[in-house]
Each structure stands twice: as structure tokens, then as C-alpha cells.
XYZ file of N, CA, C and O in Angstrom:
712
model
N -69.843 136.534 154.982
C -69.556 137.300 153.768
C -68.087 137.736 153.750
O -67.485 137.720 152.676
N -67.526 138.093 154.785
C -66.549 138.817 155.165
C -65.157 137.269 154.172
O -64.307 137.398 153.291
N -65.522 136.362 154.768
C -64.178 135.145 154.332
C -64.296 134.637 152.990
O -63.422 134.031 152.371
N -65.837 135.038 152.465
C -65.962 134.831 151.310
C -64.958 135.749 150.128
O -64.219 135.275 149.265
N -65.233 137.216 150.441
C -64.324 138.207 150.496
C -62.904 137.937 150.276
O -62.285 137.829 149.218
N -62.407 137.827 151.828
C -61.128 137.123 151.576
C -60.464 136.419 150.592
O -59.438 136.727 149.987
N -61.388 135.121 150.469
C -61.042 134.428 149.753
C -60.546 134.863 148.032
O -59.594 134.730 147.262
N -61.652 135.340 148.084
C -62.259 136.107 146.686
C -60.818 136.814 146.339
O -60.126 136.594 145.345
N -60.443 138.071 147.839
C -59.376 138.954 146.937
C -57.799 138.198 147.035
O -56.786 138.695 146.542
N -57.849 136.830 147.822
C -56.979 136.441 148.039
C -56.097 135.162 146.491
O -54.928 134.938 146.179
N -57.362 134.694 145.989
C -57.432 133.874 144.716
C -56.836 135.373 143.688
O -55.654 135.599 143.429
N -57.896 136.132 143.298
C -57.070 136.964 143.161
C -55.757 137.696 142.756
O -55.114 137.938 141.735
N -55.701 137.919 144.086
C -54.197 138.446 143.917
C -52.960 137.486 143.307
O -52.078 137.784 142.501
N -53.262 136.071 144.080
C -52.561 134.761 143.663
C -52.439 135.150 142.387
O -51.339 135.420 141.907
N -53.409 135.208 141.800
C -53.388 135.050 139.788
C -52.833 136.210 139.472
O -52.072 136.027 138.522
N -52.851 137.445 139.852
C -52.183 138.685 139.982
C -50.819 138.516 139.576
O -50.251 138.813 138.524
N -50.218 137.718 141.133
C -49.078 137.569 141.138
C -48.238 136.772 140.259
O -47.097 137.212 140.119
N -48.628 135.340 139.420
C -48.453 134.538 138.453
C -48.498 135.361 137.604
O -47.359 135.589 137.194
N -49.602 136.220 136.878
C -49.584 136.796 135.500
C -48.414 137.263 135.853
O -47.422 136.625 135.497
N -48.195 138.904 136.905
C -47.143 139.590 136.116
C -45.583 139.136 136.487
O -44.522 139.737 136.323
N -45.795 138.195 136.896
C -44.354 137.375 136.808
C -44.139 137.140 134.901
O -43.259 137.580 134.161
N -45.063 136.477 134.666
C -45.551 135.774 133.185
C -45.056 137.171 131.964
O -44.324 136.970 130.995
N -45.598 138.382 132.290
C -45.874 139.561 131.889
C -44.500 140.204 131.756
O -44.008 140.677 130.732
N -44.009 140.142 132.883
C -42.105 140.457 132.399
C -41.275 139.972 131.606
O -40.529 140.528 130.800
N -41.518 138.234 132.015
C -40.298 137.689 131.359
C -40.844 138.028 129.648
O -39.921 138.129 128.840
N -42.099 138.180 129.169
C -42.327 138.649 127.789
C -41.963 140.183 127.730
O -41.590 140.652 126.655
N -42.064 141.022 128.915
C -40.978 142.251 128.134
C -40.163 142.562 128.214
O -39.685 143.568 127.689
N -39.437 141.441 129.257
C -37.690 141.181 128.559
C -37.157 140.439 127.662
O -35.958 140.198 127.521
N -38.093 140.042 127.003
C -38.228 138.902 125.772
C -38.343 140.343 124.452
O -37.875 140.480 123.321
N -38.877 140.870 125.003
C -39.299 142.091 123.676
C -38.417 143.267 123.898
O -38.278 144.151 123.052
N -37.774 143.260 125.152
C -36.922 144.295 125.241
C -37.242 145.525 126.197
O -36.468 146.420 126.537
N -38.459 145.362 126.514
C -38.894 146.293 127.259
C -38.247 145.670 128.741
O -38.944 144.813 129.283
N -36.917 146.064 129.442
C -36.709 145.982 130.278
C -37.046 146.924 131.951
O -37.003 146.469 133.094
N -37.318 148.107 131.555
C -37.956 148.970 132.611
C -39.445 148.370 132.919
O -39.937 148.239 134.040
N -40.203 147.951 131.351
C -41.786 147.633 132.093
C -41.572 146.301 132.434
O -42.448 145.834 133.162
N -40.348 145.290 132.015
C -40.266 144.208 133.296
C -40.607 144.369 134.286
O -41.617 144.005 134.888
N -39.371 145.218 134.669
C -39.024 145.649 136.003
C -40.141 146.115 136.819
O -40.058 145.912 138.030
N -41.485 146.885 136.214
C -42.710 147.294 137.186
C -43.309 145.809 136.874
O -43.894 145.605 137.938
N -43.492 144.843 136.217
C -44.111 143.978 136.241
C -43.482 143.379 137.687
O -44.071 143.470 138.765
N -42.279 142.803 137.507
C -42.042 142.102 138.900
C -42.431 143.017 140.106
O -42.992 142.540 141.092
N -42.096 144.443 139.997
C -42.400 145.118 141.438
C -43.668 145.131 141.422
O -44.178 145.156 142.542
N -44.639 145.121 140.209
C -45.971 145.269 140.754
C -46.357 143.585 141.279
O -47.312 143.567 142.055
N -45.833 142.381 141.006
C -46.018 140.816 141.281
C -45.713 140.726 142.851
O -46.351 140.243 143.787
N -44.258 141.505 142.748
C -43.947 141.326 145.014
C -45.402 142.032 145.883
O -46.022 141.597 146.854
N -45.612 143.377 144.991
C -46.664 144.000 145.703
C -47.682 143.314 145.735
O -48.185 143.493 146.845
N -48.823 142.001 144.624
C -49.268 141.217 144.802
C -48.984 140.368 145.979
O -49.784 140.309 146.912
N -48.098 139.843 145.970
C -47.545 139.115 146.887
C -48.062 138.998 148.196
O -48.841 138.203 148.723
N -47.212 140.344 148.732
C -47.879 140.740 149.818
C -48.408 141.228 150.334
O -48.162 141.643 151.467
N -50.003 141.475 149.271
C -51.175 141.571 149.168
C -51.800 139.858 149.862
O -52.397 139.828 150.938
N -51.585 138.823 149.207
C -52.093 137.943 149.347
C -51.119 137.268 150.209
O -51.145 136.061 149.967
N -50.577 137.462 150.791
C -49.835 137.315 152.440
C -50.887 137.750 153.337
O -51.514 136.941 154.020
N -51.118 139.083 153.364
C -51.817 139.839 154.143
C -53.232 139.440 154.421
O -53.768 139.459 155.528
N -53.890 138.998 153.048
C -55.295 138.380 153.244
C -55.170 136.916 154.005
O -55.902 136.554 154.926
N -53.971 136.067 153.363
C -53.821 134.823 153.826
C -54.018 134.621 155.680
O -54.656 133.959 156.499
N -53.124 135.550 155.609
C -53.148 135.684 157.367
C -54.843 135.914 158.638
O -55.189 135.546 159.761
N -55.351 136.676 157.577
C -56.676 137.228 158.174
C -57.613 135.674 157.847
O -58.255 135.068 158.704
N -57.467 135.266 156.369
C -57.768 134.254 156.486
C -57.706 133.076 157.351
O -58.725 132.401 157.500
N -56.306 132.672 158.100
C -55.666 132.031 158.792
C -56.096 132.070 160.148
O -56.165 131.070 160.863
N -56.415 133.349 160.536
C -56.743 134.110 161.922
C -58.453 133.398 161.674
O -58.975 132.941 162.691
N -58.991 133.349 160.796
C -60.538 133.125 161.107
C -60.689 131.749 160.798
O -61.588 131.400 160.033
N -59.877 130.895 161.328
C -59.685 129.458 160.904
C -59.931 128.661 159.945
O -60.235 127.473 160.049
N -59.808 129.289 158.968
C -59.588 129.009 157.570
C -58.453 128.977 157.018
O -57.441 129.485 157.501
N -58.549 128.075 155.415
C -57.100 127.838 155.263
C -57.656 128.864 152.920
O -58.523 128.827 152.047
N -56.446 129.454 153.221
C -56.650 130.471 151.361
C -56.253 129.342 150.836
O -55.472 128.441 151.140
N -57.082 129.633 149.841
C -56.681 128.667 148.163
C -57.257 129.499 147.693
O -58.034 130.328 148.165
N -56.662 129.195 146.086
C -56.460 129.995 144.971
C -56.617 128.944 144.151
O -56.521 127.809 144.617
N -56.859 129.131 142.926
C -56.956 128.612 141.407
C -55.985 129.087 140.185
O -56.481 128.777 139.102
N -54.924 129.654 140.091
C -54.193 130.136 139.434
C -54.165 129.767 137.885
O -53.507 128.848 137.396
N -54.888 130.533 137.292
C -55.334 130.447 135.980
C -54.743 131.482 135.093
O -55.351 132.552 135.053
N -53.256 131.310 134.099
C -52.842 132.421 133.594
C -53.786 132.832 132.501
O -54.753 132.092 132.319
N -53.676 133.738 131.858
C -54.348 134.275 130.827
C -53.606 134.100 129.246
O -52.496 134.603 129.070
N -53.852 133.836 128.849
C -53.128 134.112 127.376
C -51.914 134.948 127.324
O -52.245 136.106 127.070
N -50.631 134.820 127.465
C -49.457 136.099 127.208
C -49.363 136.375 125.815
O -49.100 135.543 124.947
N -49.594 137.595 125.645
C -49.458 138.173 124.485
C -48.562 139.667 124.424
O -47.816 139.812 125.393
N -48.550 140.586 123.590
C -47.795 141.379 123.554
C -47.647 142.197 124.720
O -48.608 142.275 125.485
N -46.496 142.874 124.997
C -45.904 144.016 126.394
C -47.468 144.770 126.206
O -48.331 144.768 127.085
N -47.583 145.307 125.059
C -48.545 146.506 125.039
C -49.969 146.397 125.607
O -50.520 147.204 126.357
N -50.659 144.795 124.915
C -51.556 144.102 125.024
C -51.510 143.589 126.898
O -52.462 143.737 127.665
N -50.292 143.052 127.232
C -50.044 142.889 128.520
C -50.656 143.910 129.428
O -51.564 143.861 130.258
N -49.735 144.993 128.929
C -50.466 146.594 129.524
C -51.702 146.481 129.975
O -52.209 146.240 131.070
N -52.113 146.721 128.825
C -53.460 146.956 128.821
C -54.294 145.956 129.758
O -55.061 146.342 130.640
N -54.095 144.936 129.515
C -54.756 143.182 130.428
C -54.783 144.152 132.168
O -55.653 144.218 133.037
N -53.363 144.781 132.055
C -53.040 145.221 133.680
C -53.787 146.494 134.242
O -54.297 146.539 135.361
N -53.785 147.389 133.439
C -54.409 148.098 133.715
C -56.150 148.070 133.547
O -56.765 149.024 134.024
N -56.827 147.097 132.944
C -58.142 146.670 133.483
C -58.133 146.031 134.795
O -58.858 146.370 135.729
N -57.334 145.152 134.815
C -57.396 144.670 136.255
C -57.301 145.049 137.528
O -57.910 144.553 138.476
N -56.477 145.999 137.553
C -55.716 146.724 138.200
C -57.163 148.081 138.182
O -57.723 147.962 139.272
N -57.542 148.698 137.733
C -58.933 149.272 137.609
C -59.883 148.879 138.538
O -60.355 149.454 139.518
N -60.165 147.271 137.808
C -61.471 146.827 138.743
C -61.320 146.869 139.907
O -62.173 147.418 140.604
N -60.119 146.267 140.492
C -59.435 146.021 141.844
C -59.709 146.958 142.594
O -60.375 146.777 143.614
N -59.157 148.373 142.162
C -59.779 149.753 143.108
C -60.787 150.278 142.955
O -61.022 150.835 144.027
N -61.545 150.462 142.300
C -62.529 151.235 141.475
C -63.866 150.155 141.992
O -64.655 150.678 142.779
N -64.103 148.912 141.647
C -65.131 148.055 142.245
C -64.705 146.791 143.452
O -64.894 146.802 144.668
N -64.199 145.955 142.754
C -63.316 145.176 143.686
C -63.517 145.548 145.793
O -64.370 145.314 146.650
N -62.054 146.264 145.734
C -61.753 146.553 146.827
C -63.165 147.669 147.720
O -63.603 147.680 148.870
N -63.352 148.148 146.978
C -64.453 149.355 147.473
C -65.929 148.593 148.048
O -66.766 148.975 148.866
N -65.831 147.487 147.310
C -67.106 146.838 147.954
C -66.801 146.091 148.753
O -67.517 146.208 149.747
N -65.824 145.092 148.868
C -65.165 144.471 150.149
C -64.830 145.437 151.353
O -65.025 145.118 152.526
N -64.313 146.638 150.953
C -64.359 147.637 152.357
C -65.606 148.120 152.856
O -65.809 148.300 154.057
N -66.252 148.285 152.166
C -67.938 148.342 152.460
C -68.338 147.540 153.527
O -68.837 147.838 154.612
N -67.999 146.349 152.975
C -68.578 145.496 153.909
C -68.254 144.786 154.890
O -68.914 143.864 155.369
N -66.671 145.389 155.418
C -65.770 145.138 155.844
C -65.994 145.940 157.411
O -65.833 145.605 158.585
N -66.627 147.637 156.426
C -66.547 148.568 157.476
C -68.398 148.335 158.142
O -68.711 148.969 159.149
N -69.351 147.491 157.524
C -70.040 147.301 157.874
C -70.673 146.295 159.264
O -71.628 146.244 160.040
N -69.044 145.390 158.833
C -69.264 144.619 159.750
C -68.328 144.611 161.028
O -68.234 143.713 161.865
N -67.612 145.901 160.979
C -66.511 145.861 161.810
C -65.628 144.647 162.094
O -65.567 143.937 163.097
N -64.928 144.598 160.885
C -63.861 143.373 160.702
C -62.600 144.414 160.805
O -62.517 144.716 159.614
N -62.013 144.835 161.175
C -60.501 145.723 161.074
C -59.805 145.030 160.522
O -59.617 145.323 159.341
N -59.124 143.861 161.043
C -58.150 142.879 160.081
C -58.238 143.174 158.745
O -57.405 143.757 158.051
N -59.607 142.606 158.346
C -60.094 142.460 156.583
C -60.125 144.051 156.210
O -59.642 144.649 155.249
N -60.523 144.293 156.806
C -60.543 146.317 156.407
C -59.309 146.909 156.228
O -59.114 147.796 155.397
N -58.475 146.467 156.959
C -56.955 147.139 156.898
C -56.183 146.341 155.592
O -55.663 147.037 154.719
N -56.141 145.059 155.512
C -55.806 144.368 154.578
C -56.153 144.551 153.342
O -55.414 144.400 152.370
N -57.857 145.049 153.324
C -58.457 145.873 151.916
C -57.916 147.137 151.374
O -57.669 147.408 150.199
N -57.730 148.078 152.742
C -57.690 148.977 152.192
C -55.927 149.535 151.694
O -55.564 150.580 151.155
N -55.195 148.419 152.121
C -53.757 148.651 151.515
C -53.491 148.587 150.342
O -52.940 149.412 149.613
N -54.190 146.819 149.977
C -54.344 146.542 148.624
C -55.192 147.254 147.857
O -55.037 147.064 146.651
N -56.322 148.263 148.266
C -56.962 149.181 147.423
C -55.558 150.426 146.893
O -55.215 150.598 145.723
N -55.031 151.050 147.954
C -53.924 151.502 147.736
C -52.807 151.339 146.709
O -52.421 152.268 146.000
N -52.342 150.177 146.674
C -51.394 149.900 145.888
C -52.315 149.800 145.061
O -52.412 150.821 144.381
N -53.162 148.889 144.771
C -53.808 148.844 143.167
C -53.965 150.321 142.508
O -54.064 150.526 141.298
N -53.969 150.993 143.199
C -54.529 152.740 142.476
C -53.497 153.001 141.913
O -53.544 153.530 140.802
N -52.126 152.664 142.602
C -50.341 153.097 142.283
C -50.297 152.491 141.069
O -49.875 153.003 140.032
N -50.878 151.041 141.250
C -50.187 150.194 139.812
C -51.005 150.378 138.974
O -50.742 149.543 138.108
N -52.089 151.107 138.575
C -52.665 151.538 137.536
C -52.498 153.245 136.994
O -52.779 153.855 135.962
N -51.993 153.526 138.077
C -51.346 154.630 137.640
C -49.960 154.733 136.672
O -49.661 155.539 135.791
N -49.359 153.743 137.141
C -48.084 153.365 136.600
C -48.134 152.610 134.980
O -47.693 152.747 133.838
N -48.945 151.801 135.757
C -49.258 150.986 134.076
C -49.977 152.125 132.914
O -49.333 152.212 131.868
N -51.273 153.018 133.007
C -51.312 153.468 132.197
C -50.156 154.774 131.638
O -49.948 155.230 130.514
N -49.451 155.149 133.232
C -47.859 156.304 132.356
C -47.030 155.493 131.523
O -46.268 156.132 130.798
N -46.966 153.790 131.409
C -46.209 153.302 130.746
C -46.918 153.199 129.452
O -46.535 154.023 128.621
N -47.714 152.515 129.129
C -48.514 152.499 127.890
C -48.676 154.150 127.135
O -48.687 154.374 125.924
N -48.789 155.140 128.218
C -48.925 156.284 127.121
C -47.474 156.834 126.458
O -47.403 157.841 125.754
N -46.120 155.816 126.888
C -45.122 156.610 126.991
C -44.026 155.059 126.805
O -42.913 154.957 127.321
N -44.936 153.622 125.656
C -44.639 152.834 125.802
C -42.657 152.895 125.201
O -41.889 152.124 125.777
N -42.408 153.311 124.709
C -41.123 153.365 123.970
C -40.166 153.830 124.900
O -39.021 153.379 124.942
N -40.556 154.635 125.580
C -39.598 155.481 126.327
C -39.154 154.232 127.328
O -37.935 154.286 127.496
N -39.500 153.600 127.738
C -39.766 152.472 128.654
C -38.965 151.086 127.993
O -38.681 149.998 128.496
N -38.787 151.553 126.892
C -37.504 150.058 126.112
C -36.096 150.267 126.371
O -35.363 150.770 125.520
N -35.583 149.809 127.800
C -34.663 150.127 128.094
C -34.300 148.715 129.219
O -35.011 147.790 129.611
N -32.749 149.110 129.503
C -32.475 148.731 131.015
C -33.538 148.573 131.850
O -34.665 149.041 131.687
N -33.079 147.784 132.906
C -33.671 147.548 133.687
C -34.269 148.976 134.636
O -33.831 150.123 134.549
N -35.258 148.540 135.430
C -35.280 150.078 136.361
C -35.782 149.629 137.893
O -36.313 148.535 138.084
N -35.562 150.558 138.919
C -35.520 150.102 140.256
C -37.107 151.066 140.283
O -37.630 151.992 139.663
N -37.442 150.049 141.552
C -39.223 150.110 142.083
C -38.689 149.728 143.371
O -37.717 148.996 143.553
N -39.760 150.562 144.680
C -39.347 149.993 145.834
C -40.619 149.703 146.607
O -40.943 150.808 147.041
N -41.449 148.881 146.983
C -42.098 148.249 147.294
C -42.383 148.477 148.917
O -41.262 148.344 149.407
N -43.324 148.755 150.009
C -43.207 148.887 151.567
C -43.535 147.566 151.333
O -44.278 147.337 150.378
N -43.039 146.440 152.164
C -43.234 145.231 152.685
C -44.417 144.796 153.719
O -44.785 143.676 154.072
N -44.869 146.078 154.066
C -46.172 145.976 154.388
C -47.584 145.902 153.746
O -48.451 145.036 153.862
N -47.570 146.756 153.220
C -48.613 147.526 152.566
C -49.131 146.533 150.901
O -50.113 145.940 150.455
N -46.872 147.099 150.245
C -47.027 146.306 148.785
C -47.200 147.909 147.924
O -47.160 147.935 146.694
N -47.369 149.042 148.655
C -47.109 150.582 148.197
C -46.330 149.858 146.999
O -45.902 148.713 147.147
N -46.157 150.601 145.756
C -45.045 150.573 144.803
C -44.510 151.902 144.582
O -45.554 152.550 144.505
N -43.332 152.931 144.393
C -42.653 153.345 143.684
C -41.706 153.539 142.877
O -40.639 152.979 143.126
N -41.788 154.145 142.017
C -40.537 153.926 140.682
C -39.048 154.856 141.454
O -39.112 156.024 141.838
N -38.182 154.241 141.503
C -37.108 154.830 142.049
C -37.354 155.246 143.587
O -38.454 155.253 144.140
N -36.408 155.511 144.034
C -36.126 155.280 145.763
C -36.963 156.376 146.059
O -37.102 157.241 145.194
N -37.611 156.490 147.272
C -39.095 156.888 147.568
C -38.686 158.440 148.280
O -37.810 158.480 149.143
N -39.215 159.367 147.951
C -38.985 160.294 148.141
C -39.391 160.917 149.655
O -39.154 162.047 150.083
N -40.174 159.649 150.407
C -41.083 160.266 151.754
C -40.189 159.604 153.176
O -39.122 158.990 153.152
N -40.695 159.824 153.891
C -39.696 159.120 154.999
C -40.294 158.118 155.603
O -39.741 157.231 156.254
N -41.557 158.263 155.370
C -42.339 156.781 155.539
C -43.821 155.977 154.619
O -44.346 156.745 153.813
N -44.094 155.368 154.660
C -45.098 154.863 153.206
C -46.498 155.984 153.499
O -47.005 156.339 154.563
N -46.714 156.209 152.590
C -48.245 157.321 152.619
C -49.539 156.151 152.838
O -50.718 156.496 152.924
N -49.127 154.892 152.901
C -50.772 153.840 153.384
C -50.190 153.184 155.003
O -50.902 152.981 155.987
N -49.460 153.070 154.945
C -49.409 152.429 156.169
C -48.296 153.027 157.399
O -48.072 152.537 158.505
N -47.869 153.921 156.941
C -46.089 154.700 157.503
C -45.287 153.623 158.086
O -44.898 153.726 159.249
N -45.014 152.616 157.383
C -44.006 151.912 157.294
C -42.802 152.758 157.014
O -43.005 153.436 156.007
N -41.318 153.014 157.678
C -40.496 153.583 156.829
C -39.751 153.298 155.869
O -39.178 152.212 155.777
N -39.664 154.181 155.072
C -39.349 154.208 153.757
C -37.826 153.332 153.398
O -37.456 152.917 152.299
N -37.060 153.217 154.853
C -35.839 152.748 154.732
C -36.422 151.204 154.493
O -35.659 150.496 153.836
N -37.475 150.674 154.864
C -37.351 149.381 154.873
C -37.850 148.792 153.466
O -37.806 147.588 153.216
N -38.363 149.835 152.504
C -38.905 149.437 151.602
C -38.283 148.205 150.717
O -37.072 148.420 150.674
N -38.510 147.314 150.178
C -37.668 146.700 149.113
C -37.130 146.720 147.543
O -37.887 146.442 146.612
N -36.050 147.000 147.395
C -36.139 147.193 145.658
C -36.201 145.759 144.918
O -35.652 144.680 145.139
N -36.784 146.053 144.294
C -37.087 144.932 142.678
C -36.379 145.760 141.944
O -36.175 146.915 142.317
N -35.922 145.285 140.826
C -35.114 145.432 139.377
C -36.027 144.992 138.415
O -35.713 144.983 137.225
């Protein structure tokens, strides 16, 4: 069950990471250059989300694949919205039942790997719905997000802690996206 899992959040994230690549370049197409900018930082945090599973995958002699199936791109707002359902399920059902059964079966690898990406998903739906309620304010320049390279944590502007609140990675190593 456990690689099925894997697999599952690892396809996933893959498509994760394609949409909000997809998802920026349309709101720098529309002008919304700040909710670019969380689109790509929330895509790296995908990223290495599905690094992280890949590996656990890798470790249990298996090889990840994905199906990368974009969705329809349609408007920044509409985009939003696409993200913040997803981004929902991810923490809210998703991840919570894979840690379940993660912690059921005493897998640590898959458990630690779940519960980062449960983490960040909570950040990027937090983020996505402050942008949608506050979509205008957000039609601007570009804006800096800094990402732990572990974890995939996201914050908007340089991180106020001295090390990540999911994994205490320090904060110096975080990465910025634009």
C-alpha cells in the first residue's frame, strides 16, 4: 500500500509542478506578476516534493512515473481557484490518509516525505486563497518567495525564522524564486 501511495503522491505532485509552471506564465501574460511569482515558488516547492517521494520510491526498488496531464489554462483568477482546490485536497484528505498509513505501517521515509509535503501544501493554500481575496493588489512586479530545499516550506519574502518550522533546515539556505 505504502508504494502505491508513493506513487500516487508522486504522479501528483509531477502534474502539480507542470500546472503551476503553466499557471504563471498566464499571470504574466495578464499582468499579474507577484501571483506569477507564487506560482513558480509554489512549482519548485512541488518539485521537491516529488524529489523527495522519488527517492523513497527509489530506496524501495522501484522506479516513479507520472502521467502529466495539464488541465485547461484559463484565467489567473480561475487558475486560483483550480490551486487552491488542489492544494486543499492535498492536506485536508490526500496527505492525511497516506500518513495514516504510513504511521501504521511504520514506514519513516514515506512518513517524513508525507508529512513535509502535507506542510507546504497547508502554506500554499493559505497563500493562494490571501491572493484571490486580495486579487488586484497582487497586479504588480514581480515578488520574492523563499522556498527550504528540503521540505519545499514556501514563504513570501525572506523568512523571518532562523530555521524552517517543518523540517529546521536553516533559513539561510532557503531558495528565492521571483
Amino acid at each position: 500500500m505504502k508504494l502505491e501511495n508513493l506513487m500516487a503522491a508522486y504522479n501528483r505532485e509531477s502534474n502539480a509542478h507542470a500546472k503551476y509552471i503553466a499557471y504563471a506564465q498566464k499571470a504574466d501574460q495578464e499582468g499579474y506578476g507577484k501571483v506569477a511569482s507564487l506560482f513558480r515558488a509554489a512549482a519548485r516547492s512541488e518539485q521537491i516534493h516529488l524529489k523527495n517521494h522519488a527517492e523513497v520510491i527509489q530506496d524501495m526498488g522501484s522506479a516513479p512515473k507520472a502521467d502529466i496531464k495539464l488541465p485547461e489554462i484559463k484565467s489567473t483568477r480561475e487558475n486560483l481557484e483550480d490551486a487552491v482546490t488542489g492544494e486543499n485536497y492535498e492536506q485536508i484528505t490526500m496527505y492525511p490518509e497516506f500518513i495514516a498509513q504510513a504511521e501504521k505501517e511504520n514506514k519513516r521515509d514515506a512518513l517524513r516525505t508525507f508529512m513535509y509535503a502535507k506542510s507546504a501544501e497547508s502554506e500554499h493554500a493559505r497563500l493562494y486563497k490571501e491572493v484571490l481575496d486580495n486579487l488586484e493588489q497582487w497586479k504588480a512586479a514581480k515578488a520574492d518567495f523563499y522556498i527550504c530545499p528540503t521540505c519545499g516550506y514556501t514563504v513570501q519574502g525572506k523568512p523571518a525564522v532562523t530555521s524552517c518550522p517543518v523540517c529546521a533546515k536553516p533559513a539561510t539556505d532557503y531558495e528565492r524564486v521571483s
